[in-house]
Short mmCIF file of C-alpha atoms and ligand atoms in Angstrom, two decimals:
data_model
loop_
_atom_site.label_atom_id
_atom_site.label_comp_id
_atom_site.label_asym_id
_atom_site.label_seq_id
_atom_site.Cartn_x
_atom_site.Cartn_y
_atom_site.Cartn_z
CA MET V 1 295.51 -117.24 33.73
CA ALA V 2 299.04 -117.93 35.12
CA ASP V 3 300.93 -115.68 33.31
CA ARG V 4 298.23 -112.33 33.14
CA ILE V 5 297.52 -109.98 36.40
CA GLN V 6 295.19 -111.31 38.30
CA VAL V 7 293.42 -108.81 40.18
CA LEU V 8 290.85 -108.77 43.57
CA ILE V 9 287.74 -106.15 43.05
CA VAL V 10 286.88 -104.76 46.66
CA ASP V 11 283.55 -102.46 46.40
CA ASP V 12 280.46 -102.82 48.95
CA ILE V 13 278.06 -101.98 45.63
CA ALA V 14 277.22 -104.68 43.25
CA GLU V 15 276.49 -103.28 40.38
CA THR V 16 280.50 -101.55 40.40
CA ARG V 17 282.06 -104.97 41.05
CA ASP V 18 280.19 -106.29 38.22
CA HIS V 19 281.45 -103.14 35.91
CA LEU V 20 284.64 -103.18 36.65
CA THR V 21 284.32 -107.21 36.15
CA LYS V 22 283.09 -106.47 32.85
CA LEU V 23 285.38 -103.58 32.06
CA LEU V 24 288.11 -105.74 32.88
CA GLY V 25 286.94 -108.86 31.07
CA PHE V 26 287.92 -107.55 27.67
CA GLU V 27 291.76 -107.15 28.57
CA PRO V 28 293.34 -110.68 27.57
CA ASP V 29 296.56 -109.37 30.25
CA ILE V 30 294.22 -109.24 33.24
CA ALA V 31 292.31 -111.59 35.09
CA VAL V 32 290.36 -110.80 37.91
CA VAL V 33 290.23 -114.17 40.31
CA GLY V 34 287.67 -112.54 42.59
CA THR V 35 285.46 -109.60 44.27
CA ALA V 36 285.14 -108.91 47.45
CA ALA V 37 281.92 -106.70 49.40
CA SER V 38 283.69 -106.12 52.79
CA GLY V 39 287.16 -105.33 53.96
CA ALA V 40 287.22 -108.34 56.05
CA GLU V 41 286.20 -110.12 52.71
CA ALA V 42 288.82 -108.36 51.20
CA ILE V 43 291.24 -109.48 53.79
CA GLU V 44 290.14 -112.64 53.74
CA GLN V 45 289.53 -113.10 48.97
CA ALA V 46 293.75 -111.47 49.38
CA THR V 47 294.34 -114.14 51.86
CA ARG V 48 293.64 -117.03 49.30
CA LEU V 49 293.73 -115.66 45.72
CA LEU V 50 297.35 -113.66 46.72
CA PRO V 51 295.86 -111.58 43.46
CA ASP V 52 298.48 -109.06 41.72
CA ILE V 53 296.56 -106.54 41.95
CA ILE V 54 293.50 -105.19 44.49
CA LEU V 55 291.35 -103.07 43.29
CA MET V 56 289.91 -101.39 46.46
CA ASP V 57 287.26 -98.79 47.07
CA ILE V 58 287.98 -95.86 49.76
CA ASN V 59 284.39 -96.17 51.43
CA MET V 60 282.90 -99.69 52.69
CA PRO V 61 280.68 -98.96 55.44
CA ASP V 62 282.35 -102.15 58.15
CA MET V 63 285.56 -101.26 57.07
CA ASP V 64 287.30 -98.37 55.04
CA GLY V 65 289.26 -99.43 52.21
CA ILE V 66 292.33 -97.42 54.04
CA ALA V 67 291.97 -100.16 57.56
CA ALA V 68 291.46 -102.92 54.46
CA THR V 69 294.83 -101.88 53.35
CA GLU V 70 297.07 -101.16 56.12
CA ARG V 71 296.06 -104.46 57.21
CA LEU V 72 296.76 -106.35 54.05
CA SER V 73 299.91 -104.36 53.30
CA ALA V 74 301.12 -106.40 56.47
CA ARG V 75 299.34 -109.70 55.60
CA VAL V 76 299.94 -109.47 51.75
CA PRO V 77 302.62 -107.44 50.88
CA SER V 78 302.49 -108.77 47.67
CA ALA V 79 299.16 -107.57 46.11
CA ALA V 80 299.38 -103.98 45.19
CA VAL V 81 296.81 -101.93 46.05
CA VAL V 82 295.17 -99.25 44.22
CA MET V 83 292.47 -97.02 45.62
CA MET V 84 289.63 -95.95 44.10
CA SER V 85 287.30 -92.77 45.35
CA VAL V 86 285.31 -89.75 44.22
CA GLN V 87 287.20 -87.91 46.34
CA GLY V 88 290.41 -86.77 45.14
CA GLU V 89 291.39 -84.51 47.75
CA ALA V 90 294.99 -84.40 49.36
CA ASP V 91 294.32 -86.14 52.15
CA TYR V 92 292.39 -89.14 51.07
CA LEU V 93 295.29 -89.81 48.57
CA ARG V 94 298.40 -88.85 51.48
CA ARG V 95 295.89 -90.98 53.41
CA SER V 96 295.74 -94.36 50.90
CA MET V 97 299.59 -93.95 50.55
CA LEU V 98 300.33 -93.63 53.87
CA ALA V 99 298.56 -97.20 54.31
CA GLY V 100 300.38 -98.53 51.44
CA ALA V 101 298.75 -98.01 48.38
CA ARG V 102 300.22 -98.12 45.36
CA GLU V 103 297.80 -95.55 43.00
CA PHE V 104 295.11 -94.14 43.68
CA LEU V 105 291.90 -93.26 40.61
CA VAL V 106 289.36 -91.39 41.41
CA LYS V 107 285.83 -92.44 40.09
CA PRO V 108 284.71 -91.75 37.87
CA PHE V 109 287.57 -93.40 35.83
CA SER V 110 288.12 -94.04 31.92
CA SER V 111 288.37 -97.49 31.52
CA ASP V 112 291.75 -96.75 29.67
CA GLU V 113 292.79 -94.76 32.94
CA LEU V 114 291.86 -97.89 34.96
CA THR V 115 293.99 -100.56 32.77
CA ALA V 116 297.22 -98.37 32.15
CA SER V 117 297.35 -97.93 36.33
CA ILE V 118 296.28 -101.51 37.01
CA ARG V 119 299.29 -102.55 34.75
CA GLN V 120 301.47 -99.90 35.19
CA VAL V 121 301.76 -101.12 38.70
CA TYR V 122 302.28 -104.76 38.20
CA SER V 123 304.96 -103.81 36.45
CA ARG V 124 306.44 -101.82 38.64
CA GLU V 125 306.16 -104.58 41.57
CA LYS V 126 307.92 -106.40 39.85
CA GLU V 127 310.69 -104.59 38.99
CA LYS V 128 310.60 -103.75 42.15
CA ALA V 129 310.62 -107.33 43.27
CA SER V 130 312.93 -107.64 40.98
CA ARG V 131 315.74 -105.21 42.36
CA VAL V 132 315.25 -106.25 45.92
CA VAL V 133 318.44 -107.98 45.40
CA VAL V 134 320.65 -105.45 45.78
CA ALA V 135 323.32 -105.51 48.10
CA PRO V 136 323.42 -103.31 51.62
CA ALA V 137 322.67 -100.30 51.88
CA GLY V 138 324.92 -97.75 50.44
CA THR V 139 326.22 -100.44 48.09
CA ARG V 140 325.65 -101.60 44.39
CA PRO V 141 326.13 -104.77 42.91
CA GLU V 142 329.43 -104.07 41.31
CA THR V 143 328.90 -105.78 38.08
CA HIS V 144 325.92 -102.82 37.18
CA GLU V 145 327.56 -100.70 34.33
CA ASP V 146 325.28 -97.58 34.94
CA GLY V 147 326.00 -94.22 37.22
CA GLN V 148 324.86 -94.40 40.51
CA VAL V 149 321.02 -92.15 40.70
CA VAL V 150 321.66 -90.47 43.94
CA ALA V 151 317.75 -88.91 45.10
CA VAL V 152 317.89 -85.99 47.92
CA PHE V 153 313.96 -86.27 49.18
CA SER V 154 312.29 -85.17 52.05
CA PRO V 155 308.61 -85.24 53.54
CA LYS V 156 308.91 -81.15 54.22
CA GLY V 157 309.90 -78.80 52.62
CA GLY V 158 313.01 -75.87 53.15
CA VAL V 159 314.78 -78.36 55.41
CA GLY V 160 318.27 -77.98 52.89
CA ARG V 161 317.58 -80.62 49.97
CA THR V 162 318.64 -78.49 47.55
CA THR V 163 321.86 -76.81 49.54
CA VAL V 164 322.22 -80.39 50.21
CA ALA V 165 321.88 -81.66 46.72
CA VAL V 166 323.90 -79.08 44.72
CA ASN V 167 326.70 -79.54 47.35
CA LEU V 168 326.99 -83.04 47.04
CA ALA V 169 326.97 -83.19 43.75
CA VAL V 170 329.87 -80.43 43.27
CA ALA V 171 332.21 -82.21 46.17
CA ALA V 172 331.05 -85.67 44.22
CA ALA V 173 333.05 -84.33 40.67
CA ALA V 174 335.00 -81.37 42.34
CA GLU V 175 336.71 -84.22 45.30
CA LEU V 176 336.25 -87.00 43.93
CA GLY V 177 336.66 -87.02 39.96
CA LYS V 178 333.39 -88.65 39.17
CA LYS V 179 330.95 -87.20 36.13
CA VAL V 180 328.23 -85.47 37.12
CA THR V 181 324.62 -85.08 36.52
CA LEU V 182 322.42 -82.69 38.61
CA VAL V 183 318.81 -83.08 37.85
CA ASP V 184 316.60 -79.97 39.67
CA GLY V 185 313.13 -82.52 40.38
CA SER V 186 311.71 -79.91 41.92
CA PHE V 187 309.74 -78.91 38.57
CA GLN V 188 307.55 -76.10 39.44
CA PHE V 189 309.81 -73.71 42.43
CA GLY V 190 313.39 -75.65 41.36
CA ASP V 191 316.11 -73.40 42.96
CA VAL V 192 319.13 -75.42 41.62
CA ALA V 193 319.84 -72.50 39.28
CA VAL V 194 319.91 -70.29 42.28
CA LEU V 195 322.61 -71.40 43.72
CA LEU V 196 324.98 -71.87 40.48
CA ASN V 197 324.14 -69.25 39.95
CA LEU V 198 323.44 -70.91 36.06
CA ASN V 199 321.21 -68.68 33.41
CA PRO V 200 318.75 -71.33 32.22
CA LYS V 201 318.20 -70.14 28.60
CA ASP V 202 315.44 -72.77 27.12
CA LYS V 203 317.68 -75.58 28.28
CA SER V 204 315.67 -77.83 30.97
CA MET V 205 314.01 -81.13 31.44
CA ALA V 206 310.40 -79.38 29.88
CA GLU V 207 312.69 -79.68 26.74
CA LEU V 208 313.76 -82.45 27.15
CA VAL V 209 311.21 -85.12 27.74
CA PRO V 210 309.00 -84.07 25.46
CA GLU V 211 312.13 -84.85 22.63
CA LEU V 212 312.82 -88.16 24.39
CA GLU V 213 309.49 -88.97 24.27
CA ALA V 214 309.12 -88.20 20.64
CA GLY V 215 311.66 -90.83 20.18
CA GLY V 216 314.85 -88.05 20.40
CA ASP V 217 318.83 -89.31 20.66
CA PRO V 218 319.94 -90.39 23.93
CA GLU V 219 322.96 -87.77 22.71
CA SER V 220 319.73 -84.96 23.10
CA VAL V 221 319.99 -84.36 26.57
CA ASP V 222 323.62 -82.87 26.28
CA THR V 223 321.45 -80.22 24.25
CA PHE V 224 319.50 -79.83 27.38
CA CYS V 225 321.86 -79.47 30.19
CA MET V 226 323.68 -76.78 31.44
CA THR V 227 328.03 -77.28 32.60
CA HIS V 228 328.73 -75.12 35.46
CA SER V 229 332.19 -74.35 36.21
CA SER V 230 332.77 -77.03 38.83
CA GLY V 231 332.05 -79.52 36.11
CA ILE V 232 329.10 -80.99 36.41
CA GLN V 233 326.44 -80.83 34.54
CA VAL V 234 322.49 -79.77 35.58
CA LEU V 235 319.43 -80.19 34.30
CA LEU V 236 317.05 -77.02 35.93
CA ALA V 237 313.80 -76.82 36.25
CA PRO V 238 311.54 -75.43 34.02
CA PRO V 239 311.99 -71.39 34.32
CA SER V 240 307.82 -71.11 34.98
CA PRO V 241 305.29 -73.20 37.21
CA GLU V 242 303.26 -73.72 34.30
CA MET V 243 305.10 -75.68 32.07
CA ALA V 244 306.22 -78.82 34.84
CA GLU V 245 303.19 -79.49 33.10
CA LEU V 246 304.93 -80.92 29.66
CA ILE V 247 306.58 -83.05 32.78
CA THR V 248 305.49 -86.79 32.73
CA PRO V 249 306.53 -89.03 35.13
CA SER V 250 307.45 -91.70 32.27
CA GLY V 251 309.32 -88.47 30.72
CA VAL V 252 311.54 -88.70 33.77
CA LYS V 253 311.59 -92.19 34.04
CA ARG V 254 313.63 -91.86 30.66
CA VAL V 255 315.45 -89.16 31.34
CA LEU V 256 317.17 -90.37 34.16
CA GLU V 257 317.50 -93.99 32.39
CA VAL V 258 319.91 -91.68 29.59
CA LEU V 259 321.34 -89.66 32.29
CA ARG V 260 322.03 -93.16 34.56
CA ALA V 261 323.47 -94.57 31.81
CA ARG V 262 325.90 -91.43 30.61
CA ASN V 263 326.82 -90.27 34.18
CA GLU V 264 329.08 -92.06 36.89
CA VAL V 265 326.31 -90.23 39.41
CA VAL V 266 323.39 -88.59 38.62
CA VAL V 267 322.09 -86.28 41.78
CA VAL V 268 318.32 -85.28 42.19
CA ASP V 269 316.90 -82.45 44.60
CA CYS V 270 313.38 -83.86 44.49
CA ALA V 271 310.63 -81.91 45.68
CA ALA V 272 308.73 -82.48 48.94
CA TRP V 273 305.52 -84.06 48.57
CA PHE V 274 304.68 -87.62 46.84
CA ASN V 275 303.10 -87.82 43.45
CA ASP V 276 303.43 -90.36 40.92
CA THR V 277 307.42 -88.35 39.48
CA ILE V 278 308.81 -88.17 42.89
CA LEU V 279 307.27 -92.56 43.32
CA GLY V 280 309.02 -93.08 39.81
CA ILE V 281 312.27 -91.33 40.98
CA LEU V 282 312.33 -92.81 44.24
CA ASP V 283 311.24 -96.03 42.51
CA LEU V 284 315.08 -96.26 40.47
CA ALA V 285 317.35 -93.98 42.45
CA ASP V 286 320.33 -96.38 44.05
CA ALA V 287 320.25 -94.13 46.85
CA VAL V 288 317.48 -92.71 48.41
CA LEU V 289 318.91 -89.32 51.07
CA THR V 290 316.16 -88.78 53.49
CA VAL V 291 316.59 -84.59 55.05
CA LEU V 292 315.93 -84.02 58.03
CA THR V 293 315.98 -81.43 60.67
CA LEU V 294 315.90 -81.13 63.92
CA GLU V 295 312.38 -80.60 63.89
CA ILE V 296 308.80 -81.60 65.60
CA THR V 297 307.18 -81.65 62.15
CA SER V 298 310.31 -82.94 60.54
CA ILE V 299 310.94 -85.45 62.64
CA LYS V 300 306.91 -86.26 62.52
CA ASN V 301 306.61 -86.18 58.40
CA ILE V 302 309.80 -88.53 58.20
CA ARG V 303 308.15 -90.73 60.99
CA LEU V 304 305.12 -91.07 58.10
CA PHE V 305 307.70 -91.18 55.58
CA LEU V 306 309.71 -94.19 57.02
CA GLU V 307 306.55 -96.50 57.25
CA VAL V 308 305.44 -95.96 53.49
CA ALA V 309 308.93 -96.46 52.14
CA GLU V 310 309.04 -99.62 54.09
CA GLN V 311 306.21 -100.61 52.36
CA LEU V 312 307.18 -99.47 48.93
CA GLY V 313 310.16 -101.64 49.20
CA TYR V 314 312.76 -98.46 49.58
CA SER V 315 314.21 -99.09 53.59
CA HIS V 316 317.42 -101.00 52.31
CA LYS V 317 318.13 -97.64 50.27
CA ILE V 318 317.11 -94.68 52.24
CA ARG V 319 319.99 -93.03 54.29
CA LEU V 320 318.88 -90.25 56.48
CA VAL V 321 320.86 -87.14 56.37
CA LEU V 322 319.79 -84.76 59.31
CA ASN V 323 320.93 -81.02 58.23
CA ARG V 324 321.01 -78.28 60.30
CA ALA V 325 322.33 -79.74 63.30
CA ASP V 326 322.73 -78.01 66.79
CA THR V 327 322.98 -78.87 70.31
CA THR V 328 321.19 -75.68 71.24
CA LEU V 329 317.61 -76.31 69.82
CA GLY V 330 316.40 -78.37 72.55
CA ILE V 331 315.73 -82.06 70.50
CA ARG V 332 318.60 -84.00 70.86
CA VAL V 333 319.90 -86.95 67.53
CA ALA V 334 319.60 -89.66 70.28
CA ASP V 335 315.95 -88.63 70.83
CA VAL V 336 315.19 -88.48 67.37
CA GLU V 337 316.10 -92.20 66.39
CA HIS V 338 314.46 -93.14 69.55
CA SER V 339 310.99 -91.72 67.44
CA ILE V 340 312.01 -93.34 64.32
CA GLY V 341 313.31 -96.74 64.93
CA ARG V 342 316.57 -95.50 63.11
CA LYS V 343 319.85 -93.84 63.26
CA VAL V 344 320.68 -90.80 61.31
CA ASP V 345 323.31 -92.14 59.09
CA HIS V 346 324.65 -88.31 57.71
CA THR V 347 325.12 -85.15 60.47
CA ILE V 348 325.78 -82.18 58.81
CA VAL V 349 326.18 -79.18 60.76
CA SER V 350 324.27 -75.86 61.24
CA ASP V 351 326.12 -72.66 59.13
CA GLY V 352 323.78 -70.30 58.40
CA ARG V 353 326.53 -68.05 57.29
CA ALA V 354 328.62 -70.27 55.33
CA VAL V 355 325.07 -71.93 53.66
CA VAL V 356 323.37 -68.21 53.21
CA TYR V 357 326.35 -66.61 52.17
CA ALA V 358 327.47 -69.32 49.70
CA LEU V 359 323.51 -69.02 48.87
CA ASN V 360 323.25 -65.21 47.62
CA ARG V 361 326.98 -65.81 45.64
CA GLY V 362 325.62 -68.80 43.27
CA VAL V 363 329.11 -70.26 44.31
CA PRO V 364 328.50 -73.67 46.48
CA PHE V 365 330.37 -73.60 49.27
CA VAL V 366 332.00 -77.02 48.98
CA LEU V 367 333.91 -74.74 45.99
CA SER V 368 334.21 -71.12 47.93
CA ASN V 369 334.98 -72.50 52.24
CA ARG V 370 336.33 -75.79 51.50
CA GLU V 371 337.89 -75.61 54.94
CA SER V 372 334.73 -74.95 56.85
CA GLN V 373 332.95 -77.53 58.73
CA VAL V 374 329.73 -78.08 57.06
CA SER V 375 331.98 -78.13 53.61
CA GLN V 376 333.70 -81.45 55.71
CA ASP V 377 330.62 -83.17 56.58
CA VAL V 378 329.09 -82.73 52.85
CA PHE V 379 332.91 -84.43 51.76
CA ARG V 380 332.19 -86.89 54.16
CA LEU V 381 328.57 -87.92 52.96
CA ALA V 382 329.43 -87.85 49.03
CA GLY V 383 332.64 -90.05 50.03
CA SER V 384 330.27 -92.55 51.97
CA ILE V 385 327.52 -92.19 48.88
CA VAL V 386 328.99 -92.26 45.97
CA GLY V 387 332.98 -93.02 47.00
CA ASN V 388 334.73 -95.35 46.07
CA LYS V 389 333.59 -98.62 47.20
CA SER V 390 336.08 -99.13 50.42
CA THR V 391 335.60 -94.85 50.75
CA ARG V 392 332.31 -96.21 51.74
CA GLU V 393 331.93 -99.14 54.29
CA GLU V 394 335.05 -97.01 55.77
CA GLU V 395 332.34 -94.17 56.43
CA GLY V 396 329.33 -97.09 57.20
CA ARG V 397 327.22 -97.27 59.44
CA LYS V 398 328.53 -97.43 62.38
CA PRO V 399 326.46 -99.09 66.08
CA PRO V 400 323.07 -97.47 66.42
CA GLN V 401 323.88 -95.14 70.25
CA LYS V 402 321.10 -95.85 72.33
CA GLY V 403 319.11 -92.65 73.56
CA LYS V 404 319.09 -92.10 76.80
CA SER V 405 315.99 -89.21 77.92
CA LEU V 406 312.94 -90.21 75.88
CA PHE V 407 311.10 -87.73 74.11
CA ALA V 408 312.83 -85.26 76.12
CA TRP V 409 311.22 -82.67 74.00
CA ARG V 410 307.60 -83.92 73.71
N1 ATP J 1 323.19 -76.76 56.90
C1 ATP J 1 322.56 -75.29 56.67
N2 ATP J 1 323.16 -74.59 58.20
C2 ATP J 1 322.40 -73.58 58.05
N3 ATP J 1 321.15 -73.47 56.85
C3 ATP J 1 321.11 -73.87 55.92
C4 ATP J 1 321.61 -75.35 55.91
N4 ATP J 1 320.99 -75.84 55.10
C5 ATP J 1 320.81 -75.14 54.52
N5 ATP J 1 319.34 -74.29 55.32
C6 ATP J 1 319.32 -72.72 54.84
O1 ATP J 1 317.97 -73.85 54.98
C7 ATP J 1 317.09 -72.65 54.19
C8 ATP J 1 316.39 -74.17 52.94
O2 ATP J 1 317.28 -75.03 52.31
P1 ATP J 1 317.04 -75.04 50.89
O3 ATP J 1 316.58 -74.36 50.25
O4 ATP J 1 318.52 -75.74 50.24
O5 ATP J 1 316.11 -76.06 51.75
P2 ATP J 1 315.29 -77.02 50.61
O6 ATP J 1 314.26 -78.19 51.71
O7 ATP J 1 315.58 -77.70 48.86
O8 ATP J 1 313.72 -76.46 50.56
P3 ATP J 1 312.55 -76.73 49.31
O9 ATP J 1 311.13 -77.07 50.04
O10 ATP J 1 312.28 -74.76 49.81
O11 ATP J 1 313.15 -76.32 48.39
C9 ATP J 1 317.98 -71.89 52.69
O12 ATP J 1 317.74 -70.87 53.34
C10 ATP J 1 319.58 -72.89 53.19
O13 ATP J 1 319.89 -71.62 53.09
MG1 MG J 2 314.97 -77.08 47.44
#
């Protein structure tokens, strides 16, 4: 029993509890250790039984599944919640993830879907727990021979993720001499090819994933990556949005593992939303550069993301990158830091002229406009995130500044 996945079932309908118990009873590696009919009972049972997984119904009369999940993530953080709902709307999913749920199942689901989710969440949590060893923010264990995976993420679009990812990757190669692969993780509407003026010819993540999933040789990544004149390798997004369907979360994970083993640095330009694929990338990443701008919507989303990130155990690897920093926007960095309760780690100046000119020419500004402040900011970021250990320490975090006027912009 002890080495089986211990599951607590929470649903206000007795038949559903019985049905799920029976379904899981057939699985040799899963044990149902308890059932609960309400949110309050779930908290009581989970505190006592310490299950690995809690299958939680989202709609319950007294305390709904989202409120129960929020309380559980504080009281029993070792238990991972899999939320069950009859509605599959994005808002439900988002609220569940924000509350700390690890997975979302839409009823009716098959027994295969159920058990696959339980096993997947369980192994992800185990892997995460084993990685909590990691060194202080921005550094990696020196014994790790593989390259460093740097995810560039933001919970809001249009804040400069692609600009940062592309210029960071090129700076790491051109300035720091690193072997770098840049991955366009915006599978539907990736822009990396445009910023680098690359013309994909049957070379993208959509072609590579099926190849690797079919047991293809790790060497095959070379076939599907393009070489940019700066020396970096680039794995592009598919040329048309519908091809993104060919890209599975497990396939992306496999691709990144292969790339990590073959590079010193792997930079991933992520999409601006949460799904299994993005969570898989963030899980695997050594550093998550979280890009924000001095806009109230960006700051609000960052605050929500940081809460989720803490629950998912990512806090130690998050580096906040303030992009398009401009003192004339009516929001000060100190105010932002106070609002989100965390220091901004890196700042990149706003320079529309240099950035848009580079974009339109398809030549990264760190190559064509090295002297500009925006390039210098990216070089500093590169030194801090992927430079040698001493550079990273030198560029490390400075003591937090205290915000003077709080919420002046509200
Ligand atoms: N530091 C900067 N100064 C001025 N303009 C910038 C800066 N960084 C990015 N931009 C501009 O902001 C816009 C959005 O940038 P970018 O495409 O990199 O963002 P993104 O987060 O990847 O967006 P998407 O959600 O569309 O993927 C672009 O027009 C870009 O040129
Ligand atoms: Mg982008």
